[in-house]
Tab-separated table of N, CA and C in Angstrom:
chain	number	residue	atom	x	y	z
A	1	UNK	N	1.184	-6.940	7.855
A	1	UNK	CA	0.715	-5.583	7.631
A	1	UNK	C	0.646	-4.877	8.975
A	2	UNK	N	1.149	-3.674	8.611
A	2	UNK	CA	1.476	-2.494	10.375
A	2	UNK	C	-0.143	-2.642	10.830
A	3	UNK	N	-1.674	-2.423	9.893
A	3	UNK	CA	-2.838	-2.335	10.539
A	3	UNK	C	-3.577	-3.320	11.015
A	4	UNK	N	-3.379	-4.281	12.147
A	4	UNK	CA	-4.507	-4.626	12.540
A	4	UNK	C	-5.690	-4.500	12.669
A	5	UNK	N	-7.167	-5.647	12.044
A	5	UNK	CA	-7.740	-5.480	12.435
A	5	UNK	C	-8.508	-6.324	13.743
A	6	UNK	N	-9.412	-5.285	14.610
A	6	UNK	CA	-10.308	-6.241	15.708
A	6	UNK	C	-11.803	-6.441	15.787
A	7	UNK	N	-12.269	-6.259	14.073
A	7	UNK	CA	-13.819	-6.754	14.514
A	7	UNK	C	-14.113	-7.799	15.050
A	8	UNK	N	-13.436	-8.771	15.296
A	8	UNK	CA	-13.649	-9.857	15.807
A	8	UNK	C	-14.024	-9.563	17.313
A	9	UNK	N	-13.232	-8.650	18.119
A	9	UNK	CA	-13.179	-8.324	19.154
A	9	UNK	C	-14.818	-7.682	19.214
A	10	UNK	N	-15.046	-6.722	18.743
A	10	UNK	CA	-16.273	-6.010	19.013
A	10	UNK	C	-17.609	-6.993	18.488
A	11	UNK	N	-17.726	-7.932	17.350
A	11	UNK	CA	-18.141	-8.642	17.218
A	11	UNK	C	-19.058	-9.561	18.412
A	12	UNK	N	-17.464	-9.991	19.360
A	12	UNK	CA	-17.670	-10.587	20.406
A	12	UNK	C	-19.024	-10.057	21.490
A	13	UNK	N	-18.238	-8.512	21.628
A	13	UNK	CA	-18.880	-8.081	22.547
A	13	UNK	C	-19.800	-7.296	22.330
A	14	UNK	N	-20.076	-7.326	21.111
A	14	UNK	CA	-21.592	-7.064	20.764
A	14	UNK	C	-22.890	-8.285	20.520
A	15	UNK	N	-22.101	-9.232	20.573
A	15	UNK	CA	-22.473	-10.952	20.987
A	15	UNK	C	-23.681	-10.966	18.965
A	16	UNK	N	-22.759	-10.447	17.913
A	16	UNK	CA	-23.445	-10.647	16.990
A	16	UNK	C	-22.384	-10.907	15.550
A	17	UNK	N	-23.051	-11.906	14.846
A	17	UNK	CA	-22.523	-12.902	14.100
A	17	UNK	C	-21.846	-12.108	13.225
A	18	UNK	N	-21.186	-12.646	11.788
A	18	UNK	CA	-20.573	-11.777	10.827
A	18	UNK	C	-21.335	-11.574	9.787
A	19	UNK	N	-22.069	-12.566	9.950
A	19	UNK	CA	-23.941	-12.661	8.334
A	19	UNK	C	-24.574	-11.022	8.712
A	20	UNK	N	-24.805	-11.184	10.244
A	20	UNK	CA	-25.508	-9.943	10.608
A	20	UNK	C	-24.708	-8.397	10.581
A	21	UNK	N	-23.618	-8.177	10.698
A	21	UNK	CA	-22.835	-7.445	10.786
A	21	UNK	C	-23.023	-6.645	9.339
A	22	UNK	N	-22.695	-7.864	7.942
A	22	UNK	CA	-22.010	-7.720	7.195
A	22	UNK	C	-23.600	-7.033	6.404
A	23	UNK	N	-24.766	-7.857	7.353
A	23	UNK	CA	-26.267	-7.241	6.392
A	23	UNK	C	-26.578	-5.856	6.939
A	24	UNK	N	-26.142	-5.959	7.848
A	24	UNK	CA	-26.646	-4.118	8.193
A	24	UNK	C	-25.714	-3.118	8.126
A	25	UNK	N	-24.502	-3.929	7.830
A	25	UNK	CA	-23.416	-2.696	7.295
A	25	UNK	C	-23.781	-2.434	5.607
A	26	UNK	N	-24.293	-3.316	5.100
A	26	UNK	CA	-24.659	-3.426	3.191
A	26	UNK	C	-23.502	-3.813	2.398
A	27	UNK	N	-22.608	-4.968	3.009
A	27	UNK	CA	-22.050	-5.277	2.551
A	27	UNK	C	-21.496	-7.049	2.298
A	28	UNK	N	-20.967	-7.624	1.795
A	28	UNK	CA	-20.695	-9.093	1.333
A	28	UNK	C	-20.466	-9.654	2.739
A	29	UNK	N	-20.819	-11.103	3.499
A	29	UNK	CA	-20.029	-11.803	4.124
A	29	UNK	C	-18.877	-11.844	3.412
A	30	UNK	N	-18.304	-12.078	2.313
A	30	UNK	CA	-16.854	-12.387	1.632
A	30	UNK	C	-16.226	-11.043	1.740
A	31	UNK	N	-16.820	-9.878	1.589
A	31	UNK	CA	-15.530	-8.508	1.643
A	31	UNK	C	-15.546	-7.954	3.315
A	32	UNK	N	-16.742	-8.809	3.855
A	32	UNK	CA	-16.308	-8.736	5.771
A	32	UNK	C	-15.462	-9.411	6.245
A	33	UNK	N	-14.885	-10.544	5.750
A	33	UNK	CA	-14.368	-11.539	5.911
A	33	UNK	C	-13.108	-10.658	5.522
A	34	UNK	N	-12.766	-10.569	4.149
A	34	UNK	CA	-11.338	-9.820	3.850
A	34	UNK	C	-11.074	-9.140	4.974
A	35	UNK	N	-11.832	-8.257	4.918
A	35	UNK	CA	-11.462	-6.766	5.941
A	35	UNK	C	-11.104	-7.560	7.635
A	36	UNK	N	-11.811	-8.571	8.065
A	36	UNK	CA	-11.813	-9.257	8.988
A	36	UNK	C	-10.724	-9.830	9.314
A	37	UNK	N	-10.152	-10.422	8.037
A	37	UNK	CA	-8.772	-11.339	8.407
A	37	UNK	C	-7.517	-10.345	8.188
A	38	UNK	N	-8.076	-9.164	7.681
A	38	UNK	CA	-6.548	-8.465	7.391
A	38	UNK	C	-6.226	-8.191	6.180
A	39	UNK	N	-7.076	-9.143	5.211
A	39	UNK	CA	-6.420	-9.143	3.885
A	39	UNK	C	-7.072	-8.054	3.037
A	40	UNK	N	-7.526	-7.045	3.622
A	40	UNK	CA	-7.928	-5.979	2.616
A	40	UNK	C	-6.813	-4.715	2.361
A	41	UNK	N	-6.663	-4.324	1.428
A	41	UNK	CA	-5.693	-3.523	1.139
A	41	UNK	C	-6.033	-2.109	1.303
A	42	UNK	N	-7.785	-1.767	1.253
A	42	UNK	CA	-7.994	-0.428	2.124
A	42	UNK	C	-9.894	-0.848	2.410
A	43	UNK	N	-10.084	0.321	3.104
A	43	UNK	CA	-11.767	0.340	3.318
A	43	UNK	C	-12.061	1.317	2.680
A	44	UNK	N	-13.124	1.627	2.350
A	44	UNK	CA	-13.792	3.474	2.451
A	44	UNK	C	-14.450	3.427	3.768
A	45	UNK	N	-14.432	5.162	4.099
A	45	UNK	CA	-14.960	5.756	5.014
A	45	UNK	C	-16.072	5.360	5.122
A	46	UNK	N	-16.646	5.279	4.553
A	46	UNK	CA	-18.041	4.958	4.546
A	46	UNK	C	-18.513	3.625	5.027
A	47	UNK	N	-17.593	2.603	4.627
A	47	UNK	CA	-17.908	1.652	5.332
A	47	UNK	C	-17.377	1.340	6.636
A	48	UNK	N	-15.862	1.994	7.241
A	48	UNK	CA	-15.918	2.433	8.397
A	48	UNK	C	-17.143	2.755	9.048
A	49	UNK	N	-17.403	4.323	8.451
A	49	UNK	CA	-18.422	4.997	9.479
A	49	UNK	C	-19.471	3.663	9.714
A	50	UNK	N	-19.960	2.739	8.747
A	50	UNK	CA	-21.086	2.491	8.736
A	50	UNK	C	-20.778	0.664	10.130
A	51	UNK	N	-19.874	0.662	10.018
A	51	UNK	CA	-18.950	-0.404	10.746
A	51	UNK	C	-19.349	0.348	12.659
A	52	UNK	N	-18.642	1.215	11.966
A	52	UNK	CA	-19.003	2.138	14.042
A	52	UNK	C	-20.080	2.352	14.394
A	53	UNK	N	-20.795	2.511	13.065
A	53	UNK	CA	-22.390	2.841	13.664
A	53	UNK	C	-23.141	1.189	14.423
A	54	UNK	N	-22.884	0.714	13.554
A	54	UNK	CA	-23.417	-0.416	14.002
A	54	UNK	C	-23.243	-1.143	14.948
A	55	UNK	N	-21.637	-1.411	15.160
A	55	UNK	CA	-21.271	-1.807	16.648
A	55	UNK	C	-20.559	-0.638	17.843
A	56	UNK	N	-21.437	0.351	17.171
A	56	UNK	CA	-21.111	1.770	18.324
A	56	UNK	C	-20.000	1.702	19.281
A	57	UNK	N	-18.890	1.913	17.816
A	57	UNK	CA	-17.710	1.835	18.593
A	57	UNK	C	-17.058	3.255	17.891
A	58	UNK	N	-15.968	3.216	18.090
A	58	UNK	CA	-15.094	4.624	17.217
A	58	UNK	C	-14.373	3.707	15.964
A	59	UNK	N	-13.148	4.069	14.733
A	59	UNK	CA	-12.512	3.596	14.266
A	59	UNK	C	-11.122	2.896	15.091
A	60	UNK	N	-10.865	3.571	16.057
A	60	UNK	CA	-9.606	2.642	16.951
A	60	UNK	C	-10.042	1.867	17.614
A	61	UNK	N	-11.690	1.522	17.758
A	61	UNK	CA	-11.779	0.156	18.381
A	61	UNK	C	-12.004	-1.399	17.674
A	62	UNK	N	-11.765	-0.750	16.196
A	62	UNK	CA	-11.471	-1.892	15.348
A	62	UNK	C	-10.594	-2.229	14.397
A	63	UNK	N	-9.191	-0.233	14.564
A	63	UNK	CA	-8.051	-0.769	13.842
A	63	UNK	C	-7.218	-0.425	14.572
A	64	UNK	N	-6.117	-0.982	15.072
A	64	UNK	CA	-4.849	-0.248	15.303
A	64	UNK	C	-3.616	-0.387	14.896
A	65	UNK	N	-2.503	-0.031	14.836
A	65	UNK	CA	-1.230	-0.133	14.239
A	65	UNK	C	-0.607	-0.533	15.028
A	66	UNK	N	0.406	-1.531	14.716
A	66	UNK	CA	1.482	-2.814	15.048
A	66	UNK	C	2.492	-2.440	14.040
A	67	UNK	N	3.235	-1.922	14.790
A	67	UNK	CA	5.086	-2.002	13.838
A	67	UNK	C	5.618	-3.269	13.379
A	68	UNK	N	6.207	-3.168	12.436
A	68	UNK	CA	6.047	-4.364	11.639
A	68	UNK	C	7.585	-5.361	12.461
A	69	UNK	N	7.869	-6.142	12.230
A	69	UNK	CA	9.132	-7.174	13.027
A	69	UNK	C	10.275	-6.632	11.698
A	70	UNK	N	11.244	-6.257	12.073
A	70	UNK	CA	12.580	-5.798	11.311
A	70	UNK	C	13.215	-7.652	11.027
A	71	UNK	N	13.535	-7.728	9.862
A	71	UNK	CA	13.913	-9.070	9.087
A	71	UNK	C	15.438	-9.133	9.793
A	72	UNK	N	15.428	-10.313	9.719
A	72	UNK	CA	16.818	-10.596	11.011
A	72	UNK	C	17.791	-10.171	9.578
A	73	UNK	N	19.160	-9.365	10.009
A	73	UNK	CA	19.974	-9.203	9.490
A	73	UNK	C	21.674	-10.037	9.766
A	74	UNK	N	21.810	-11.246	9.099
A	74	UNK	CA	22.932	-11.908	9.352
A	74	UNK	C	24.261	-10.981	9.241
A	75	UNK	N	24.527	-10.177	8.374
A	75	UNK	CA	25.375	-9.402	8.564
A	75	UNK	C	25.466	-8.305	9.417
A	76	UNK	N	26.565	-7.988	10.286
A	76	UNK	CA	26.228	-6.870	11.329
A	76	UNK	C	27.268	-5.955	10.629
A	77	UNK	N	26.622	-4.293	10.558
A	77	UNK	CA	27.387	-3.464	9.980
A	77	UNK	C	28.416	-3.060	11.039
A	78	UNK	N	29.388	-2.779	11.270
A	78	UNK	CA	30.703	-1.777	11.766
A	78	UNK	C	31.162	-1.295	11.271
A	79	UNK	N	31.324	-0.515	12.571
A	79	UNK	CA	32.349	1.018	12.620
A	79	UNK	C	33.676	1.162	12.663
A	80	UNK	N	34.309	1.259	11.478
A	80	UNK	CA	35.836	1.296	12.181
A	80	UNK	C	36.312	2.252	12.944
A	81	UNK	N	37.408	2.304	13.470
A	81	UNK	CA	37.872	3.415	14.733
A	81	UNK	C	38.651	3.967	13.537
């Protein structure tokens, strides 16, 4: 997926666990965890906002975009003259 996420990163350097994160954001260790590993398919704003508030960061310091790797193509197209 193009969105990375880095709570892990801010996590770090907010030197606080994912139990705690996930209780003062009001939400599951299991749907912090999704969102954590990547495997969530979207957030709401709301739990953004409530994500930044807590580890007083912005939204780009816990998502950013990675272009995805282009699938090797064995056939090479040409141009004839």
């Amino acid at each position: 997926m193009p969105i990375a996420v880095d709570i892990d990163v801010m996590l770090a350097r907010r030197k606080m666990s994912v139990g705690e994160l996930a209780e003062r954001v009001g939400i599951t260790p299991a749907n912090l965890a999704v969102l954590k590993n990547g495997r969530a398919k979207a957030v709401r704003f709301s739990t953004l906002a409530a994500l930044c508030e807590v580890l007083e960061c912005q939204p780009g310091d816990l998502l950013r975009w990675e272009p995805e790797e282009a699938p090797a193509n064995d056939s090479a197209i040409r141009l004839s003259d």
